[in-house]
Amino acid sequence: MSWYQIKPTTSLQFIQACRVSKDAKIIDVGGGDSYLIDHLLDLGYTNLSLLDISEVAIERAKNRLGEEGKNVTFIVSDSLHFQSDEKFDVWHDRASFHFFTEADDIQHYKANVIANTTPNAHFILGTFSENGPLKCSGLPITQYSVEKMEAVFGDDFTLEDYLTEDHQTPFDTVQNFIFCYYIKR
């Protein structure tokens, strides 16, 4: 739960910067029961998907959203094995990508983003920076700089913007994230 934010302001700002229509297909990968979907619904977005590996987290989000969740497709899957007949206009991932530590998994993740997004799709990725923690929830992670992100995604996506930010966890620690906003080539 260290990723928890009452209002995920940075993610919301990047999604709004995409300037997509309110019915654009937006997926939040690894969003669990975060509040990003709630805020997107409040902003009028109507074609949302929430993917998480945890069925429990998805159920909590469903229960919290209640009737508001009618505009959300809930998906229990990990992002490496996720396949969809739908293509997404916006792929958002905050705090799941850094769990991939093997080169094959990182490339497979990128291939899934490419396969499951529309031409010129927006890709927003928030992950631990090189100033972030070495582990998360007791698991090893991969830290990133903008250069490392570009080495992974730069051939297939154009970097539009990036920033680093300190995230105050509910446990009163600080984790440094890097957010990159790409457009698919």
PDB file of C-alpha atoms in Angstrom:
ATOM      1  CA  MET A   1       0.000   0.000   0.000  1.00  0.00           C
ATOM      2  CA  SER A   2       3.017   2.345  -0.103  1.00  0.00           C
ATOM      3  CA  TRP A   3       1.815   3.624  -3.509  1.00  0.00           C
ATOM      4  CA  TYR A   4      -1.458   4.909  -2.006  1.00  0.00           C
ATOM      5  CA  GLN A   5      -2.520   8.475  -2.822  1.00  0.00           C
ATOM      6  CA  ILE A   6      -5.841  10.098  -1.970  1.00  0.00           C
ATOM      7  CA  LYS A   7      -5.593  12.098  -5.185  1.00  0.00           C
ATOM      8  CA  PRO A   8      -3.057  10.901  -7.786  1.00  0.00           C
ATOM      9  CA  THR A   9      -2.449  14.420  -9.071  1.00  0.00           C
ATOM     10  CA  THR A  10       0.533  13.697 -11.319  1.00  0.00           C
ATOM     11  CA  SER A  11      -1.223  10.826 -13.090  1.00  0.00           C
ATOM     12  CA  LEU A  12      -4.349  12.938 -13.546  1.00  0.00           C
ATOM     13  CA  GLN A  13      -2.335  15.826 -14.969  1.00  0.00           C
ATOM     14  CA  PHE A  14      -0.584  13.565 -17.477  1.00  0.00           C
ATOM     15  CA  ILE A  15      -3.863  11.937 -18.545  1.00  0.00           C
ATOM     16  CA  GLN A  16      -5.504  15.324 -18.999  1.00  0.00           C
ATOM     17  CA  ALA A  17      -2.457  16.472 -21.001  1.00  0.00           C
ATOM     18  CA  CYS A  18      -3.261  13.711 -23.513  1.00  0.00           C
ATOM     19  CA  ARG A  19      -6.298  15.770 -24.553  1.00  0.00           C
ATOM     20  CA  VAL A  20      -8.279  12.673 -25.461  1.00  0.00           C
ATOM     21  CA  SER A  21     -12.059  12.622 -25.640  1.00  0.00           C
ATOM     22  CA  LYS A  22     -14.041  11.672 -22.565  1.00  0.00           C
ATOM     23  CA  ASP A  23     -14.953   8.359 -24.236  1.00  0.00           C
ATOM     24  CA  ALA A  24     -11.338   7.457 -25.096  1.00  0.00           C
ATOM     25  CA  LYS A  25     -10.332   3.960 -23.995  1.00  0.00           C
ATOM     26  CA  ILE A  26      -8.121   4.378 -20.922  1.00  0.00           C
ATOM     27  CA  ILE A  27      -6.543   1.511 -19.011  1.00  0.00           C
ATOM     28  CA  ASP A  28      -4.943   1.794 -15.574  1.00  0.00           C
ATOM     29  CA  VAL A  29      -2.465  -1.078 -15.309  1.00  0.00           C
ATOM     30  CA  GLY A  30      -1.692  -2.308 -11.818  1.00  0.00           C
ATOM     31  CA  GLY A  31      -4.118   0.243 -10.399  1.00  0.00           C
ATOM     32  CA  GLY A  32      -5.611  -2.154  -7.877  1.00  0.00           C
ATOM     33  CA  ASP A  33      -7.937  -0.235  -5.650  1.00  0.00           C
ATOM     34  CA  SER A  34      -6.220   3.117  -6.184  1.00  0.00           C
ATOM     35  CA  TYR A  35      -8.357   6.216  -6.535  1.00  0.00           C
ATOM     36  CA  LEU A  36      -7.274   7.158 -10.070  1.00  0.00           C
ATOM     37  CA  ILE A  37     -10.368   5.571 -11.625  1.00  0.00           C
ATOM     38  CA  ASP A  38     -12.629   7.453  -9.170  1.00  0.00           C
ATOM     39  CA  HIS A  39     -11.099  10.770 -10.184  1.00  0.00           C
ATOM     40  CA  LEU A  40     -11.281   9.949 -13.904  1.00  0.00           C
ATOM     41  CA  LEU A  41     -14.979   9.151 -13.490  1.00  0.00           C
ATOM     42  CA  ASP A  42     -15.435  12.473 -11.650  1.00  0.00           C
ATOM     43  CA  LEU A  43     -13.782  14.214 -14.620  1.00  0.00           C
ATOM     44  CA  GLY A  44     -16.331  12.627 -16.971  1.00  0.00           C
ATOM     45  CA  TYR A  45     -14.297   9.825 -18.576  1.00  0.00           C
ATOM     46  CA  THR A  46     -16.624   6.990 -19.552  1.00  0.00           C
ATOM     47  CA  ASN A  47     -14.575   4.172 -21.092  1.00  0.00           C
ATOM     48  CA  LEU A  48     -12.205   3.020 -18.364  1.00  0.00           C
ATOM     49  CA  SER A  49     -10.472  -0.279 -17.629  1.00  0.00           C
ATOM     50  CA  LEU A  50      -8.743  -1.229 -14.403  1.00  0.00           C
ATOM     51  CA  LEU A  51      -6.251  -4.099 -14.511  1.00  0.00           C
ATOM     52  CA  ASP A  52      -4.615  -5.678 -11.497  1.00  0.00           C
ATOM     53  CA  ILE A  53      -3.159  -9.062 -10.645  1.00  0.00           C
ATOM     54  CA  SER A  54      -5.029  -9.027  -7.316  1.00  0.00           C
ATOM     55  CA  GLU A  55      -8.648 -10.131  -7.434  1.00  0.00           C
ATOM     56  CA  VAL A  56      -9.040  -8.794  -3.877  1.00  0.00           C
ATOM     57  CA  ALA A  57      -7.905  -5.307  -4.954  1.00  0.00           C
ATOM     58  CA  ILE A  58     -10.269  -5.362  -7.934  1.00  0.00           C
ATOM     59  CA  GLU A  59     -13.171  -6.404  -5.678  1.00  0.00           C
ATOM     60  CA  ARG A  60     -12.409  -3.559  -3.264  1.00  0.00           C
ATOM     61  CA  ALA A  61     -12.448  -1.096  -6.176  1.00  0.00           C
ATOM     62  CA  LYS A  62     -15.754  -2.537  -7.455  1.00  0.00           C
ATOM     63  CA  ASN A  63     -17.327  -2.280  -4.012  1.00  0.00           C
ATOM     64  CA  ARG A  64     -16.061   1.257  -3.455  1.00  0.00           C
ATOM     65  CA  LEU A  65     -17.262   2.475  -6.864  1.00  0.00           C
ATOM     66  CA  GLY A  66     -20.662   0.779  -6.691  1.00  0.00           C
ATOM     67  CA  GLU A  67     -22.978   2.087  -9.413  1.00  0.00           C
ATOM     68  CA  GLU A  68     -20.248   4.507 -10.574  1.00  0.00           C
ATOM     69  CA  GLY A  69     -18.276   1.450 -11.715  1.00  0.00           C
ATOM     70  CA  LYS A  70     -20.657   0.789 -14.629  1.00  0.00           C
ATOM     71  CA  ASN A  71     -18.222   2.687 -16.887  1.00  0.00           C
ATOM     72  CA  VAL A  72     -15.281   0.564 -15.754  1.00  0.00           C
ATOM     73  CA  THR A  73     -14.149  -2.798 -17.095  1.00  0.00           C
ATOM     74  CA  PHE A  74     -12.436  -4.693 -14.295  1.00  0.00           C
ATOM     75  CA  ILE A  75      -9.668  -7.084 -15.357  1.00  0.00           C
ATOM     76  CA  VAL A  76      -7.824  -9.556 -13.138  1.00  0.00           C
ATOM     77  CA  SER A  77      -4.533 -10.319 -14.892  1.00  0.00           C
ATOM     78  CA  ASP A  78      -0.873  -9.550 -14.711  1.00  0.00           C
ATOM     79  CA  SER A  79       0.349  -7.121 -17.318  1.00  0.00           C
ATOM     80  CA  LEU A  80       2.727  -9.630 -18.909  1.00  0.00           C
ATOM     81  CA  HIS A  81      -0.067 -12.033 -19.851  1.00  0.00           C
ATOM     82  CA  PHE A  82      -2.824  -9.512 -20.492  1.00  0.00           C
ATOM     83  CA  GLN A  83      -4.315  -9.620 -23.980  1.00  0.00           C
ATOM     84  CA  SER A  84      -7.295  -7.689 -25.187  1.00  0.00           C
ATOM     85  CA  ASP A  85      -9.399  -7.475 -28.315  1.00  0.00           C
ATOM     86  CA  GLU A  86      -9.789  -3.786 -27.495  1.00  0.00           C
ATOM     87  CA  LYS A  87      -6.993  -1.330 -28.151  1.00  0.00           C
ATOM     88  CA  PHE A  88      -6.449   1.464 -25.677  1.00  0.00           C
ATOM     89  CA  ASP A  89      -5.922   5.148 -26.413  1.00  0.00           C
ATOM     90  CA  VAL A  90      -4.205   5.739 -23.062  1.00  0.00           C
ATOM     91  CA  TRP A  91      -2.126   3.170 -21.160  1.00  0.00           C
ATOM     92  CA  HIS A  92      -1.355   4.322 -17.616  1.00  0.00           C
ATOM     93  CA  ASP A  93       0.883   2.441 -15.191  1.00  0.00           C
ATOM     94  CA  ARG A  94       1.976   3.875 -11.879  1.00  0.00           C
ATOM     95  CA  ALA A  95       3.971   1.575  -9.659  1.00  0.00           C
ATOM     96  CA  SER A  96       3.823  -1.823 -11.322  1.00  0.00           C
ATOM     97  CA  PHE A  97       6.452  -1.698 -14.094  1.00  0.00           C
ATOM     98  CA  HIS A  98       9.370  -1.466 -11.650  1.00  0.00           C
ATOM     99  CA  PHE A  99       8.585  -4.995 -10.398  1.00  0.00           C
ATOM    100  CA  PHE A 100       9.918  -6.398 -13.678  1.00  0.00           C
ATOM    101  CA  THR A 101      13.599  -7.083 -13.083  1.00  0.00           C
ATOM    102  CA  GLU A 102      14.390  -9.507 -15.926  1.00  0.00           C
ATOM    103  CA  ALA A 103      15.182  -8.169 -19.416  1.00  0.00           C
ATOM    104  CA  ASP A 104      12.767 -10.645 -21.044  1.00  0.00           C
ATOM    105  CA  ASP A 105       9.896  -9.501 -18.805  1.00  0.00           C
ATOM    106  CA  ILE A 106      10.642  -5.836 -19.524  1.00  0.00           C
ATOM    107  CA  GLN A 107      10.603  -6.494 -23.284  1.00  0.00           C
ATOM    108  CA  HIS A 108       7.429  -8.576 -22.965  1.00  0.00           C
ATOM    109  CA  TYR A 109       5.744  -5.731 -21.070  1.00  0.00           C
ATOM    110  CA  LYS A 110       6.722  -3.283 -23.820  1.00  0.00           C
ATOM    111  CA  ALA A 111       5.407  -5.687 -26.470  1.00  0.00           C
ATOM    112  CA  ASN A 112       2.072  -5.844 -24.587  1.00  0.00           C
ATOM    113  CA  VAL A 113       1.832  -2.054 -24.484  1.00  0.00           C
ATOM    114  CA  ILE A 114       2.455  -1.934 -28.234  1.00  0.00           C
ATOM    115  CA  ALA A 115       0.016  -4.763 -29.003  1.00  0.00           C
ATOM    116  CA  ASN A 116      -2.785  -3.427 -26.818  1.00  0.00           C
ATOM    117  CA  THR A 117      -2.744   0.246 -27.798  1.00  0.00           C
ATOM    118  CA  THR A 118      -4.006   2.229 -30.770  1.00  0.00           C
ATOM    119  CA  PRO A 119      -1.716   4.027 -33.233  1.00  0.00           C
ATOM    120  CA  ASN A 120      -0.507   7.266 -31.615  1.00  0.00           C
ATOM    121  CA  ALA A 121      -1.635   6.017 -28.189  1.00  0.00           C
ATOM    122  CA  HIS A 122      -0.567   7.849 -25.057  1.00  0.00           C
ATOM    123  CA  PHE A 123       1.624   5.869 -22.662  1.00  0.00           C
ATOM    124  CA  ILE A 124       2.141   7.176 -19.119  1.00  0.00           C
ATOM    125  CA  LEU A 125       4.546   5.289 -16.898  1.00  0.00           C
ATOM    126  CA  GLY A 126       5.357   6.103 -13.279  1.00  0.00           C
ATOM    127  CA  THR A 127       8.085   3.956 -11.747  1.00  0.00           C
ATOM    128  CA  PHE A 128      10.811   4.162  -9.122  1.00  0.00           C
ATOM    129  CA  SER A 129      13.620   6.532 -10.040  1.00  0.00           C
ATOM    130  CA  GLU A 130      17.291   5.906  -9.412  1.00  0.00           C
ATOM    131  CA  ASN A 131      16.755   7.823  -6.151  1.00  0.00           C
ATOM    132  CA  GLY A 132      13.865   5.539  -5.164  1.00  0.00           C
ATOM    133  CA  PRO A 133      13.899   2.446  -2.984  1.00  0.00           C
ATOM    134  CA  LEU A 134      15.696  -0.767  -3.919  1.00  0.00           C
ATOM    135  CA  LYS A 135      12.735  -2.925  -2.895  1.00  0.00           C
ATOM    136  CA  CYS A 136       8.988  -2.551  -2.687  1.00  0.00           C
ATOM    137  CA  SER A 137       6.780  -4.713  -0.486  1.00  0.00           C
ATOM    138  CA  GLY A 138       9.884  -6.821   0.164  1.00  0.00           C
ATOM    139  CA  LEU A 139      10.349  -7.538  -3.555  1.00  0.00           C
ATOM    140  CA  PRO A 140      13.291  -6.463  -5.704  1.00  0.00           C
ATOM    141  CA  ILE A 141      12.567  -3.737  -8.237  1.00  0.00           C
ATOM    142  CA  THR A 142      14.284  -1.960 -11.116  1.00  0.00           C
ATOM    143  CA  GLN A 143      15.097   1.729 -10.762  1.00  0.00           C
ATOM    144  CA  TYR A 144      14.914   4.055 -13.768  1.00  0.00           C
ATOM    145  CA  SER A 145      16.288   7.307 -15.080  1.00  0.00           C
ATOM    146  CA  VAL A 146      14.921   9.006 -18.177  1.00  0.00           C
ATOM    147  CA  GLU A 147      17.875   7.552 -20.093  1.00  0.00           C
ATOM    148  CA  LYS A 148      17.023   4.024 -18.941  1.00  0.00           C
ATOM    149  CA  MET A 149      13.378   4.561 -19.861  1.00  0.00           C
ATOM    150  CA  GLU A 150      14.436   5.776 -23.299  1.00  0.00           C
ATOM    151  CA  ALA A 151      16.646   2.696 -23.745  1.00  0.00           C
ATOM    152  CA  VAL A 152      13.559   0.515 -23.205  1.00  0.00           C
ATOM    153  CA  PHE A 153      10.836   2.532 -24.943  1.00  0.00           C
ATOM    154  CA  GLY A 154      12.559   5.099 -27.171  1.00  0.00           C
ATOM    155  CA  ASP A 155      12.497   3.055 -30.390  1.00  0.00           C
ATOM    156  CA  ASP A 156       8.721   2.665 -30.335  1.00  0.00           C
ATOM    157  CA  PHE A 157       7.527   5.723 -28.416  1.00  0.00           C
ATOM    158  CA  THR A 158       8.295   9.434 -28.510  1.00  0.00           C
ATOM    159  CA  LEU A 159       9.009  10.998 -25.132  1.00  0.00           C
ATOM    160  CA  GLU A 160       6.744  14.031 -24.698  1.00  0.00           C
ATOM    161  CA  ASP A 161       7.469  14.911 -21.077  1.00  0.00           C
ATOM    162  CA  TYR A 162       8.894  13.545 -17.858  1.00  0.00           C
ATOM    163  CA  LEU A 163       9.372  14.505 -14.239  1.00  0.00           C
ATOM    164  CA  THR A 164      10.510  13.088 -10.949  1.00  0.00           C
ATOM    165  CA  GLU A 165       8.569  13.497  -7.749  1.00  0.00           C
ATOM    166  CA  ASP A 166       8.755  12.483  -4.139  1.00  0.00           C
ATOM    167  CA  HIS A 167       5.829  10.407  -2.969  1.00  0.00           C
ATOM    168  CA  GLN A 168       5.001  10.506   0.742  1.00  0.00           C
ATOM    169  CA  THR A 169       3.849   7.018   1.715  1.00  0.00           C
ATOM    170  CA  PRO A 170       1.192   6.255   4.335  1.00  0.00           C
ATOM    171  CA  PHE A 171       4.087   4.857   6.407  1.00  0.00           C
ATOM    172  CA  ASP A 172       5.752   8.301   6.581  1.00  0.00           C
ATOM    173  CA  THR A 173       8.593   7.475   4.209  1.00  0.00           C
ATOM    174  CA  VAL A 174       9.468   9.141   0.916  1.00  0.00           C
ATOM    175  CA  GLN A 175       9.807   7.299  -2.401  1.00  0.00           C
ATOM    176  CA  ASN A 176      11.143   9.020  -5.501  1.00  0.00           C
ATOM    177  CA  PHE A 177       9.327   8.255  -8.772  1.00  0.00           C
ATOM    178  CA  ILE A 178       9.998   9.119 -12.380  1.00  0.00           C
ATOM    179  CA  PHE A 179       6.993   9.691 -14.642  1.00  0.00           C
ATOM    180  CA  CYS A 180       7.395   9.523 -18.411  1.00  0.00           C
ATOM    181  CA  TYR A 181       4.727  10.471 -20.909  1.00  0.00           C
ATOM    182  CA  TYR A 182       5.146   8.911 -24.339  1.00  0.00           C
ATOM    183  CA  ILE A 183       3.231   8.809 -27.606  1.00  0.00           C
ATOM    184  CA  LYS A 184       3.335   5.599 -29.608  1.00  0.00           C
ATOM    185  CA  ARG A 185       5.055   5.934 -32.980  1.00  0.00           C
TER     186      ARG A 185
END
